[in-house]
Amino acid sequence: MGEGRPGREIVKKSTAALHVGLEIGQELPFAAGPVFASAYHLSGDPAQATYAYARSSNPSWASLEEVLGALEGGRARVFPSGMAAIAAVLTSLLEPGDRLVLPSDGYSITRQFAHTYLDRWGVDVVEIPTAGADLSVLPEGIDLLWLETPSNPMLDLCDIEVLATRAHDEGALVVVDNTTATPYLQSPLELGADVSVSSDTKAVNGHSDVLMGHVASRCDEILEGVALWRTLNGAIPGPMETWLVHRGLMTMGVRVDRQVATAGRVAELLAEHPAVTAVRYPGLVGDPSYALARRQMSAPGFLVGFTFEDAAAAERFLSEASLVYDATSFGGIHTTAERRARWGTDEVPEGFIRMSVGLEDPADLLADISLALDRVSG
Ligand SMILES: Cc1ncc(COP(=O)(O)O)c(C=O)c1O
């Protein structure tokens, strides 16, 4: 997991999030502030310098990358958004003629990127759904298998270890979008994936005020490829945003623990209410992903999916629930929810809501949700 003081191994991710990536020394602050620089003092051979020009390197990135790498069980590179991280991986790993397999039920903008650019660059993009049975047969000639588990928005899971083994037998690389699970609850690299990508806009930062993303891997060539893409492409994380994400990340353990605990109770409440026709939560006994979630994740997450009979009932719920902000995105300290069909990009029922459970006191939140559900029933 990394070291705190020299020679002292850190075992738990919540401790690593607090201690890794900080410079410890007499009279230094616990966490250094953002380093604002475009240039650094530099004489002599720039090839010997760690910090030569700030499009390629920055000390604030280095601190955040160190802690994210420790949490992912590899090494990390940060990007100015989750999509920037995803685009860096897809662009640096794929070549014309390659075959990419993407989840048909995963984050819609990843699919949009693939169909807008990769198709045009001669990559064959194949979509298959996340749910296990359909992934058991991977298409021939696959070069890159992209997984997203739990998938956003329907929260299906797939078995990273089994699929990584199968894909590696085919000679393919495996990337996992770890955003919904978080590096705190799931370790794709340990399960055999070659790359883990994440939108740190979500629970890693946790405060709904910054966009950020990262790529993690144990393979130097892959990391060099995405870092080169970042340098040449020129879209880089700002030092202030990087520092804010690092500050948010330090409390990820305690935040996510609380969010998961409340999410379990919210899922149970929803499952018992007559206004709700279906609930998806990988921690709910009886959910199709329950057994796999127990094996693959250290806890089932803070996202809950549930369905009302139609769009009007779902919208009524959103307007009645006063502690649930109607917003897209997820993973923040405030509970948020949205009727996903309003975007028209996902194959979801009209009455389906994805809720991200936040840090409100569980009693207040459950009472608020319960009242809103009763009002929907009418
Ligand atoms: C699963 C998943 N991956 C990637 C992204 C993209 O992240 P960002 O909005 O930080 O670019 C999102 C955003 O919602 C997401 O849900």
mmCIF file of C-alpha atoms and ligand atoms in Angstrom:
data_model
loop_
_atom_site.group_PDB
_atom_site.id
_atom_site.type_symbol
_atom_site.label_atom_id
_atom_site.label_comp_id
_atom_site.label_asym_id
_atom_site.label_seq_id
_atom_site.Cartn_x
_atom_site.Cartn_y
_atom_site.Cartn_z
ATOM 1 C CA MET A 1 0.000 0.000 0.000
ATOM 2 C CA GLY A 2 2.965 2.319 0.453
ATOM 3 C CA GLU A 3 5.070 3.664 3.234
ATOM 4 C CA GLY A 4 4.393 6.280 5.874
ATOM 5 C CA ARG A 5 7.635 6.994 7.644
ATOM 6 C CA PRO A 6 10.548 5.165 6.006
ATOM 7 C CA GLY A 7 10.346 1.446 6.644
ATOM 8 C CA ARG A 8 6.817 1.480 8.088
ATOM 9 C CA GLU A 9 4.390 -0.283 5.798
ATOM 10 C CA ILE A 10 0.805 1.028 5.576
ATOM 11 C CA VAL A 11 -1.751 -1.741 5.265
ATOM 12 C CA LYS A 12 -5.165 -0.066 4.972
ATOM 13 C CA LYS A 13 -6.327 2.141 2.095
ATOM 14 C CA SER A 14 -7.921 4.755 4.351
ATOM 15 C CA THR A 15 -4.560 5.256 6.098
ATOM 16 C CA ALA A 16 -2.704 5.315 2.787
ATOM 17 C CA ALA A 17 -5.091 8.014 1.519
ATOM 18 C CA LEU A 18 -4.061 10.173 4.472
ATOM 19 C CA HIS A 19 -0.315 9.584 4.504
ATOM 20 C CA VAL A 20 1.054 8.560 1.103
ATOM 21 C CA GLY A 21 2.217 11.352 -1.195
ATOM 22 C CA LEU A 22 3.014 13.837 1.571
ATOM 23 C CA GLU A 23 6.471 15.149 2.231
ATOM 24 C CA ILE A 24 7.243 14.767 5.942
ATOM 25 C CA GLY A 25 9.847 17.085 7.455
ATOM 26 C CA GLN A 26 10.419 19.471 10.314
ATOM 27 C CA GLU A 27 8.323 22.636 9.902
ATOM 28 C CA LEU A 28 6.735 21.459 6.643
ATOM 29 C CA PRO A 29 2.935 21.607 6.468
ATOM 30 C CA PHE A 30 1.165 18.222 6.686
ATOM 31 C CA ALA A 31 0.063 18.602 3.084
ATOM 32 C CA ALA A 32 1.935 21.040 0.855
ATOM 33 C CA GLY A 33 -0.179 23.552 -1.040
ATOM 34 C CA PRO A 34 -0.616 23.606 -4.819
ATOM 35 C CA VAL A 35 2.518 24.394 -6.816
ATOM 36 C CA PHE A 36 1.706 27.071 -9.360
ATOM 37 C CA ALA A 37 4.330 27.082 -12.077
ATOM 38 C CA SER A 38 4.657 27.074 -15.800
ATOM 39 C CA ALA A 39 8.463 26.952 -15.690
ATOM 40 C CA TYR A 40 11.074 25.865 -13.129
ATOM 41 C CA HIS A 41 14.657 27.008 -12.585
ATOM 42 C CA LEU A 42 16.455 24.848 -15.095
ATOM 43 C CA SER A 43 20.018 24.928 -16.299
ATOM 44 C CA GLY A 44 21.981 22.230 -18.093
ATOM 45 C CA ASP A 45 20.534 19.077 -19.623
ATOM 46 C CA PRO A 46 16.708 19.073 -19.306
ATOM 47 C CA ALA A 47 16.636 15.291 -19.743
ATOM 48 C CA GLN A 48 18.044 14.999 -16.198
ATOM 49 C CA ALA A 49 15.318 17.196 -14.676
ATOM 50 C CA THR A 50 12.167 15.923 -12.963
ATOM 51 C CA TYR A 51 10.516 19.323 -13.380
ATOM 52 C CA ALA A 52 11.436 21.059 -16.606
ATOM 53 C CA TYR A 53 8.220 22.536 -17.976
ATOM 54 C CA ALA A 54 4.786 22.301 -16.387
ATOM 55 C CA ARG A 55 2.968 20.728 -19.332
ATOM 56 C CA SER A 56 4.951 17.543 -18.601
ATOM 57 C CA SER A 57 5.372 17.539 -14.833
ATOM 58 C CA ASN A 58 4.230 19.290 -11.682
ATOM 59 C CA PRO A 59 4.899 18.493 -7.981
ATOM 60 C CA SER A 60 1.166 18.683 -7.138
ATOM 61 C CA TRP A 61 0.472 16.008 -9.760
ATOM 62 C CA ALA A 62 3.334 13.912 -8.377
ATOM 63 C CA SER A 63 1.853 13.906 -4.844
ATOM 64 C CA LEU A 64 -1.619 12.960 -6.028
ATOM 65 C CA GLU A 65 -0.206 10.347 -8.396
ATOM 66 C CA GLU A 66 1.750 8.755 -5.580
ATOM 67 C CA VAL A 67 -1.282 8.285 -3.354
ATOM 68 C CA LEU A 68 -3.579 7.184 -6.194
ATOM 69 C CA GLY A 69 -0.937 4.702 -7.337
ATOM 70 C CA ALA A 70 -0.728 3.277 -3.812
ATOM 71 C CA LEU A 71 -4.517 2.893 -3.591
ATOM 72 C CA GLU A 72 -4.715 1.206 -7.000
ATOM 73 C CA GLY A 73 -1.771 -1.095 -6.303
ATOM 74 C CA GLY A 74 0.290 0.321 -9.166
ATOM 75 C CA ARG A 75 1.456 3.698 -10.436
ATOM 76 C CA ALA A 76 -0.824 6.510 -11.565
ATOM 77 C CA ARG A 77 -0.966 9.514 -13.892
ATOM 78 C CA VAL A 78 -3.532 12.266 -13.357
ATOM 79 C CA PHE A 79 -5.693 13.903 -16.017
ATOM 80 C CA PRO A 80 -7.973 16.953 -15.987
ATOM 81 C CA SER A 81 -11.141 14.812 -16.081
ATOM 82 C CA GLY A 82 -12.224 11.204 -16.184
ATOM 83 C CA MET A 83 -12.832 11.515 -19.917
ATOM 84 C CA ALA A 84 -9.328 12.908 -20.421
ATOM 85 C CA ALA A 85 -7.973 9.796 -18.678
ATOM 86 C CA ILE A 86 -10.198 7.521 -20.761
ATOM 87 C CA ALA A 87 -9.267 9.255 -24.015
ATOM 88 C CA ALA A 88 -5.564 8.986 -23.120
ATOM 89 C CA VAL A 89 -5.859 5.217 -22.616
ATOM 90 C CA LEU A 90 -7.909 4.565 -25.745
ATOM 91 C CA THR A 91 -5.766 6.803 -27.906
ATOM 92 C CA SER A 92 -2.396 5.595 -26.719
ATOM 93 C CA LEU A 93 -3.211 1.853 -26.665
ATOM 94 C CA LEU A 94 -5.184 1.367 -29.882
ATOM 95 C CA GLU A 95 -3.999 1.301 -33.495
ATOM 96 C CA PRO A 96 -5.898 1.199 -36.796
ATOM 97 C CA GLY A 97 -7.257 -2.314 -37.381
ATOM 98 C CA ASP A 98 -7.516 -3.115 -33.652
ATOM 99 C CA ARG A 99 -10.713 -4.431 -32.113
ATOM 100 C CA LEU A 100 -12.057 -2.761 -28.974
ATOM 101 C CA VAL A 101 -14.809 -4.331 -26.889
ATOM 102 C CA LEU A 102 -16.806 -1.848 -24.807
ATOM 103 C CA PRO A 103 -19.741 -2.321 -22.437
ATOM 104 C CA SER A 104 -22.972 -1.371 -24.214
ATOM 105 C CA ASP A 105 -24.426 -0.358 -20.845
ATOM 106 C CA GLY A 106 -21.402 1.590 -19.592
ATOM 107 C CA TYR A 107 -20.792 5.321 -19.369
ATOM 108 C CA SER A 108 -22.336 6.733 -22.546
ATOM 109 C CA ILE A 109 -19.600 9.303 -23.228
ATOM 110 C CA THR A 110 -16.933 6.583 -23.404
ATOM 111 C CA ARG A 111 -19.020 4.955 -26.123
ATOM 112 C CA GLN A 112 -19.555 8.309 -27.809
ATOM 113 C CA PHE A 113 -15.785 8.908 -27.834
ATOM 114 C CA ALA A 114 -15.203 5.482 -29.366
ATOM 115 C CA HIS A 115 -17.807 5.990 -32.080
ATOM 116 C CA THR A 116 -16.862 9.597 -32.814
ATOM 117 C CA TYR A 117 -13.094 9.127 -33.096
ATOM 118 C CA LEU A 118 -11.969 5.493 -32.910
ATOM 119 C CA ASP A 119 -14.359 4.298 -35.638
ATOM 120 C CA ARG A 120 -12.967 7.029 -37.858
ATOM 121 C CA TRP A 121 -9.382 6.009 -37.065
ATOM 122 C CA GLY A 122 -10.053 2.441 -38.192
ATOM 123 C CA VAL A 123 -10.618 0.753 -34.827
ATOM 124 C CA ASP A 124 -13.393 -1.841 -34.822
ATOM 125 C CA VAL A 125 -15.646 -0.996 -31.859
ATOM 126 C CA VAL A 126 -17.820 -3.858 -30.582
ATOM 127 C CA GLU A 127 -20.326 -3.342 -27.759
ATOM 128 C CA ILE A 128 -21.470 -6.066 -25.392
ATOM 129 C CA PRO A 129 -23.434 -5.786 -22.145
ATOM 130 C CA THR A 130 -21.729 -6.009 -18.762
ATOM 131 C CA ALA A 131 -23.861 -8.726 -17.209
ATOM 132 C CA GLY A 132 -21.778 -11.902 -16.893
ATOM 133 C CA ALA A 133 -23.604 -14.305 -19.186
ATOM 134 C CA ASP A 134 -23.205 -12.119 -22.243
ATOM 135 C CA LEU A 135 -19.534 -11.508 -21.605
ATOM 136 C CA SER A 136 -18.732 -15.208 -21.469
ATOM 137 C CA VAL A 137 -18.154 -15.228 -25.206
ATOM 138 C CA LEU A 138 -15.692 -12.552 -26.219
ATOM 139 C CA PRO A 139 -15.478 -11.785 -29.930
ATOM 140 C CA GLU A 140 -12.513 -13.105 -31.901
ATOM 141 C CA GLY A 141 -9.461 -10.984 -32.504
ATOM 142 C CA ILE A 142 -9.981 -8.680 -29.566
ATOM 143 C CA ASP A 143 -7.127 -6.279 -28.731
ATOM 144 C CA LEU A 144 -8.594 -4.268 -25.881
ATOM 145 C CA LEU A 145 -11.328 -5.281 -23.461
ATOM 146 C CA TRP A 146 -12.926 -2.354 -21.662
ATOM 147 C CA LEU A 147 -14.915 -3.169 -18.512
ATOM 148 C CA GLU A 148 -16.962 -0.951 -16.255
ATOM 149 C CA THR A 149 -18.065 -2.588 -13.033
ATOM 150 C CA PRO A 150 -20.454 -1.681 -11.491
ATOM 151 C CA SER A 151 -21.709 -0.287 -14.776
ATOM 152 C CA ASN A 152 -23.118 3.208 -14.911
ATOM 153 C CA PRO A 153 -26.072 3.624 -14.719
ATOM 154 C CA MET A 154 -27.671 0.161 -14.327
ATOM 155 C CA LEU A 155 -25.151 -1.211 -11.793
ATOM 156 C CA ASP A 156 -24.467 -4.587 -13.370
ATOM 157 C CA LEU A 157 -21.195 -6.251 -12.403
ATOM 158 C CA CYS A 158 -18.773 -8.431 -14.319
ATOM 159 C CA ASP A 159 -16.010 -10.686 -13.020
ATOM 160 C CA ILE A 160 -12.732 -8.819 -13.631
ATOM 161 C CA GLU A 161 -10.518 -11.764 -12.734
ATOM 162 C CA VAL A 162 -12.272 -14.266 -15.008
ATOM 163 C CA LEU A 163 -12.513 -11.837 -17.915
ATOM 164 C CA ALA A 164 -8.918 -10.657 -17.561
ATOM 165 C CA THR A 165 -7.705 -14.249 -17.723
ATOM 166 C CA ARG A 166 -9.826 -14.920 -20.808
ATOM 167 C CA ALA A 167 -8.797 -11.693 -22.531
ATOM 168 C CA HIS A 168 -5.110 -12.275 -21.786
ATOM 169 C CA ASP A 169 -5.429 -15.751 -23.336
ATOM 170 C CA GLU A 170 -6.573 -13.943 -26.491
ATOM 171 C CA GLY A 171 -3.604 -11.573 -26.256
ATOM 172 C CA ALA A 172 -5.822 -8.606 -25.358
ATOM 173 C CA LEU A 173 -5.243 -5.891 -22.776
ATOM 174 C CA VAL A 174 -7.862 -5.234 -20.114
ATOM 175 C CA VAL A 175 -8.936 -1.826 -18.841
ATOM 176 C CA VAL A 176 -11.417 -1.318 -16.004
ATOM 177 C CA ASP A 177 -13.283 1.933 -15.476
ATOM 178 C CA ASN A 178 -13.181 1.929 -11.667
ATOM 179 C CA THR A 179 -15.204 5.121 -11.181
ATOM 180 C CA THR A 180 -18.392 3.742 -9.658
ATOM 181 C CA ALA A 181 -16.540 1.350 -7.347
ATOM 182 C CA THR A 182 -13.674 3.750 -6.450
ATOM 183 C CA PRO A 183 -10.074 2.638 -5.837
ATOM 184 C CA TYR A 184 -11.052 2.430 -2.176
ATOM 185 C CA LEU A 185 -13.562 -0.392 -2.720
ATOM 186 C CA GLN A 186 -12.116 -2.218 -5.746
ATOM 187 C CA SER A 187 -8.599 -3.019 -6.982
ATOM 188 C CA PRO A 188 -8.764 -3.960 -10.676
ATOM 189 C CA LEU A 189 -4.974 -4.277 -11.065
ATOM 190 C CA GLU A 190 -4.871 -6.886 -8.303
ATOM 191 C CA LEU A 191 -7.649 -8.766 -10.093
ATOM 192 C CA GLY A 192 -5.549 -8.929 -13.268
ATOM 193 C CA ALA A 193 -6.525 -5.818 -15.234
ATOM 194 C CA ASP A 194 -3.707 -4.038 -17.047
ATOM 195 C CA VAL A 195 -5.165 -0.583 -16.473
ATOM 196 C CA SER A 196 -7.590 1.029 -14.055
ATOM 197 C CA VAL A 197 -9.088 4.386 -15.036
ATOM 198 C CA SER A 198 -11.252 6.591 -12.910
ATOM 199 C CA SER A 199 -13.194 9.795 -12.925
ATOM 200 C CA ASP A 200 -11.902 11.397 -9.737
ATOM 201 C CA THR A 201 -14.597 14.019 -10.199
ATOM 202 C CA LYS A 202 -16.752 11.537 -8.266
ATOM 203 C CA ALA A 203 -15.963 9.960 -4.883
ATOM 204 C CA VAL A 204 -12.185 10.406 -5.020
ATOM 205 C CA ASN A 205 -12.606 14.168 -4.755
ATOM 206 C CA GLY A 206 -16.040 13.796 -3.225
ATOM 207 C CA HIS A 207 -17.013 17.438 -2.926
ATOM 208 C CA SER A 208 -18.685 18.091 -6.316
ATOM 209 C CA ASP A 209 -16.390 21.032 -7.027
ATOM 210 C CA VAL A 210 -13.621 19.734 -9.327
ATOM 211 C CA LEU A 211 -13.173 17.528 -12.398
ATOM 212 C CA MET A 212 -10.204 15.157 -12.412
ATOM 213 C CA GLY A 213 -9.264 11.667 -13.560
ATOM 214 C CA HIS A 214 -6.430 9.170 -13.393
ATOM 215 C CA VAL A 215 -4.930 6.174 -15.130
ATOM 216 C CA ALA A 216 -3.235 3.484 -13.039
ATOM 217 C CA SER A 217 -1.168 0.537 -14.197
ATOM 218 C CA ARG A 218 1.776 -1.653 -13.222
ATOM 219 C CA CYS A 219 3.193 -1.439 -16.744
ATOM 220 C CA ASP A 220 5.747 1.320 -17.395
ATOM 221 C CA GLU A 221 5.123 1.293 -21.140
ATOM 222 C CA ILE A 222 1.404 1.946 -20.661
ATOM 223 C CA LEU A 223 2.094 4.745 -18.165
ATOM 224 C CA GLU A 224 4.674 6.336 -20.440
ATOM 225 C CA GLY A 225 2.169 6.148 -23.305
ATOM 226 C CA VAL A 226 -0.571 7.997 -21.424
ATOM 227 C CA ALA A 227 1.883 10.538 -19.982
ATOM 228 C CA LEU A 228 3.192 11.252 -23.483
ATOM 229 C CA TRP A 229 -0.386 11.696 -24.710
ATOM 230 C CA ARG A 230 -0.975 14.177 -21.863
ATOM 231 C CA THR A 231 2.155 16.152 -22.703
ATOM 232 C CA LEU A 232 1.570 16.234 -26.446
ATOM 233 C CA ASN A 233 -2.158 16.797 -26.219
ATOM 234 C CA GLY A 234 -1.590 19.609 -23.736
ATOM 235 C CA ALA A 235 -4.801 19.193 -21.720
ATOM 236 C CA ILE A 236 -3.365 18.972 -18.217
ATOM 237 C CA PRO A 237 -4.739 19.183 -14.667
ATOM 238 C CA GLY A 238 -4.446 22.580 -12.965
ATOM 239 C CA PRO A 239 -2.380 22.599 -9.740
ATOM 240 C CA MET A 240 -5.241 24.048 -7.674
ATOM 241 C CA GLU A 241 -7.668 21.370 -8.847
ATOM 242 C CA THR A 242 -5.046 18.689 -8.289
ATOM 243 C CA TRP A 243 -4.473 19.851 -4.744
ATOM 244 C CA LEU A 244 -8.213 20.042 -4.040
ATOM 245 C CA VAL A 245 -8.648 16.457 -5.220
ATOM 246 C CA HIS A 246 -5.746 15.354 -3.021
ATOM 247 C CA ARG A 247 -7.346 17.117 -0.058
ATOM 248 C CA GLY A 248 -10.692 15.456 -0.811
ATOM 249 C CA LEU A 249 -9.078 12.054 -1.265
ATOM 250 C CA MET A 250 -7.631 12.121 2.252
ATOM 251 C CA THR A 251 -11.150 11.651 3.655
ATOM 252 C CA MET A 252 -12.347 9.168 1.039
ATOM 253 C CA GLY A 253 -12.258 6.203 3.425
ATOM 254 C CA VAL A 254 -14.467 7.716 6.087
ATOM 255 C CA ARG A 255 -16.788 9.282 3.516
ATOM 256 C CA VAL A 256 -17.280 6.150 1.476
ATOM 257 C CA ASP A 257 -17.722 3.936 4.560
ATOM 258 C CA ARG A 258 -20.572 6.149 5.714
ATOM 259 C CA GLN A 259 -22.067 6.432 2.216
ATOM 260 C CA VAL A 260 -22.047 2.639 1.779
ATOM 261 C CA ALA A 261 -23.649 2.043 5.174
ATOM 262 C CA THR A 262 -26.471 4.482 4.412
ATOM 263 C CA ALA A 263 -26.868 3.208 0.824
ATOM 264 C CA GLY A 264 -27.613 -0.285 2.164
ATOM 265 C CA ARG A 265 -30.416 1.113 4.310
ATOM 266 C CA VAL A 266 -31.770 3.245 1.468
ATOM 267 C CA ALA A 267 -31.810 0.189 -0.831
ATOM 268 C CA GLU A 268 -33.760 -1.814 1.764
ATOM 269 C CA LEU A 269 -36.265 1.001 2.216
ATOM 270 C CA LEU A 270 -36.785 1.271 -1.532
ATOM 271 C CA ALA A 271 -37.113 -2.493 -1.958
ATOM 272 C CA GLU A 272 -39.968 -2.582 0.557
ATOM 273 C CA HIS A 273 -41.941 0.338 -0.834
ATOM 274 C CA PRO A 274 -44.894 -0.394 -3.157
ATOM 275 C CA ALA A 275 -44.206 2.682 -5.330
ATOM 276 C CA VAL A 276 -40.882 1.162 -6.425
ATOM 277 C CA THR A 277 -41.081 -1.574 -9.051
ATOM 278 C CA ALA A 278 -37.383 -2.644 -9.025
ATOM 279 C CA VAL A 279 -34.178 -1.921 -7.088
ATOM 280 C CA ARG A 280 -30.563 -2.522 -8.105
ATOM 281 C CA TYR A 281 -27.971 -2.414 -5.370
ATOM 282 C CA PRO A 282 -25.095 -4.913 -5.389
ATOM 283 C CA GLY A 283 -25.297 -5.133 -1.596
ATOM 284 C CA LEU A 284 -28.922 -6.215 -1.546
ATOM 285 C CA VAL A 285 -29.335 -9.962 -0.942
ATOM 286 C CA GLY A 286 -31.108 -11.165 -4.056
ATOM 287 C CA ASP A 287 -29.500 -8.627 -6.395
ATOM 288 C CA PRO A 288 -28.086 -10.501 -9.428
ATOM 289 C CA SER A 289 -24.635 -9.062 -8.596
ATOM 290 C CA TYR A 290 -24.700 -9.716 -4.854
ATOM 291 C CA ALA A 291 -22.344 -12.729 -4.783
ATOM 292 C CA LEU A 292 -19.855 -11.202 -7.210
ATOM 293 C CA ALA A 293 -19.850 -7.876 -5.362
ATOM 294 C CA ARG A 294 -18.946 -9.693 -2.149
ATOM 295 C CA ARG A 295 -16.004 -11.384 -3.859
ATOM 296 C CA GLN A 296 -14.753 -8.516 -5.950
ATOM 297 C CA MET A 297 -15.426 -5.348 -3.963
ATOM 298 C CA SER A 298 -14.661 -4.642 -0.336
ATOM 299 C CA ALA A 299 -18.151 -3.084 -0.062
ATOM 300 C CA PRO A 300 -21.039 -2.661 -2.524
ATOM 301 C CA GLY A 301 -20.770 1.091 -3.089
ATOM 302 C CA PHE A 302 -23.018 4.100 -2.639
ATOM 303 C CA LEU A 303 -25.014 4.020 -5.886
ATOM 304 C CA VAL A 304 -28.545 2.667 -5.844
ATOM 305 C CA GLY A 305 -30.728 2.220 -8.934
ATOM 306 C CA PHE A 306 -34.514 2.041 -8.644
ATOM 307 C CA THR A 307 -37.490 2.208 -10.924
ATOM 308 C CA PHE A 308 -40.938 3.746 -10.705
ATOM 309 C CA GLU A 309 -43.734 2.721 -13.017
ATOM 310 C CA ASP A 310 -43.246 5.761 -15.257
ATOM 311 C CA ALA A 311 -41.322 9.001 -15.764
ATOM 312 C CA ALA A 312 -43.976 11.082 -13.993
ATOM 313 C CA ALA A 313 -43.701 9.042 -10.783
ATOM 314 C CA ALA A 314 -39.904 9.284 -10.881
ATOM 315 C CA GLU A 315 -40.037 13.055 -11.414
ATOM 316 C CA ARG A 316 -42.558 13.373 -8.594
ATOM 317 C CA PHE A 317 -40.166 11.515 -6.269
ATOM 318 C CA LEU A 318 -37.314 13.844 -7.218
ATOM 319 C CA SER A 319 -39.358 16.942 -6.580
ATOM 320 C CA GLU A 320 -40.703 15.636 -3.246
ATOM 321 C CA ALA A 321 -37.360 14.531 -1.770
ATOM 322 C CA SER A 322 -35.880 17.672 -0.248
ATOM 323 C CA LEU A 323 -32.508 16.247 0.862
ATOM 324 C CA VAL A 324 -31.890 14.595 -2.518
ATOM 325 C CA TYR A 325 -30.458 17.057 -5.007
ATOM 326 C CA ASP A 326 -31.656 16.450 -8.542
ATOM 327 C CA ALA A 327 -28.328 16.419 -10.367
ATOM 328 C CA THR A 328 -26.208 14.315 -12.652
ATOM 329 C CA SER A 329 -22.826 13.016 -11.439
ATOM 330 C CA PHE A 330 -22.359 11.034 -8.223
ATOM 331 C CA GLY A 331 -19.974 10.222 -5.385
ATOM 332 C CA GLY A 332 -20.230 13.571 -3.590
ATOM 333 C CA ILE A 333 -20.977 14.347 0.040
ATOM 334 C CA HIS A 334 -24.543 15.386 -0.845
ATOM 335 C CA THR A 335 -27.111 12.815 -1.867
ATOM 336 C CA THR A 336 -27.978 13.284 -5.545
ATOM 337 C CA ALA A 337 -30.272 11.502 -7.944
ATOM 338 C CA GLU A 338 -31.487 11.742 -11.497
ATOM 339 C CA ARG A 339 -33.907 10.133 -13.894
ATOM 340 C CA ARG A 340 -31.354 8.781 -16.321
ATOM 341 C CA ALA A 341 -33.707 8.486 -19.302
ATOM 342 C CA ARG A 342 -33.827 12.290 -19.478
ATOM 343 C CA TRP A 343 -30.488 12.190 -21.313
ATOM 344 C CA GLY A 344 -31.662 9.760 -23.986
ATOM 345 C CA THR A 345 -28.232 8.089 -24.036
ATOM 346 C CA ASP A 346 -28.811 4.945 -21.972
ATOM 347 C CA GLU A 347 -31.150 2.015 -22.416
ATOM 348 C CA VAL A 348 -33.001 2.468 -19.141
ATOM 349 C CA PRO A 349 -36.684 2.420 -18.180
ATOM 350 C CA GLU A 350 -38.343 5.875 -18.237
ATOM 351 C CA GLY A 351 -38.963 5.641 -14.489
ATOM 352 C CA PHE A 352 -35.378 4.610 -13.562
ATOM 353 C CA ILE A 353 -33.462 6.747 -11.053
ATOM 354 C CA ARG A 354 -29.773 6.469 -10.144
ATOM 355 C CA MET A 355 -29.151 7.759 -6.650
ATOM 356 C CA SER A 356 -25.771 8.539 -5.125
ATOM 357 C CA VAL A 357 -26.045 8.383 -1.355
ATOM 358 C CA GLY A 358 -24.193 11.112 0.527
ATOM 359 C CA LEU A 359 -23.258 11.996 4.068
ATOM 360 C CA GLU A 360 -26.537 13.259 5.487
ATOM 361 C CA ASP A 361 -27.457 11.721 8.800
ATOM 362 C CA PRO A 362 -29.085 8.400 7.831
ATOM 363 C CA ALA A 363 -32.158 9.090 9.958
ATOM 364 C CA ASP A 364 -32.843 12.394 8.190
ATOM 365 C CA LEU A 365 -32.192 10.979 4.748
ATOM 366 C CA LEU A 366 -34.312 7.862 5.250
ATOM 367 C CA ALA A 367 -37.196 9.934 6.628
ATOM 368 C CA ASP A 368 -36.985 12.298 3.654
ATOM 369 C CA ILE A 369 -36.899 9.477 1.101
ATOM 370 C CA SER A 370 -39.689 7.634 2.869
ATOM 371 C CA LEU A 371 -41.937 10.705 2.803
ATOM 372 C CA ALA A 372 -41.205 11.306 -0.885
ATOM 373 C CA LEU A 373 -42.052 7.670 -1.685
ATOM 374 C CA ASP A 374 -45.334 7.921 0.186
ATOM 375 C CA ARG A 375 -46.223 11.069 -1.752
ATOM 376 C CA VAL A 376 -45.543 9.231 -5.036
ATOM 377 C CA SER A 377 -47.950 6.477 -3.897
ATOM 378 C CA GLY A 378 -50.304 9.262 -3.277
HETATM 379 C C1 LIG B 1 -18.221 5.580 -15.150
HETATM 380 C C2 LIG B 1 -17.720 6.909 -15.577
HETATM 381 N N1 LIG B 1 -16.542 6.994 -16.209
HETATM 382 C C3 LIG B 1 -16.052 8.171 -16.623
HETATM 383 C C4 LIG B 1 -16.748 9.344 -16.434
HETATM 384 C C5 LIG B 1 -16.199 10.644 -16.973
HETATM 385 O O1 LIG B 1 -15.698 11.440 -15.950
HETATM 386 P P1 LIG B 1 -15.548 13.034 -16.067
HETATM 387 O O2 LIG B 1 -16.922 13.600 -16.025
HETATM 388 O O3 LIG B 1 -14.693 13.360 -14.887
HETATM 389 O O4 LIG B 1 -14.869 13.319 -17.357
HETATM 390 C C6 LIG B 1 -17.965 9.320 -15.771
HETATM 391 C C7 LIG B 1 -18.732 10.570 -15.545
HETATM 392 O O5 LIG B 1 -19.859 10.543 -15.122
HETATM 393 C C8 LIG B 1 -18.471 8.061 -15.350
HETATM 394 O O6 LIG B 1 -19.653 7.957 -14.746
#
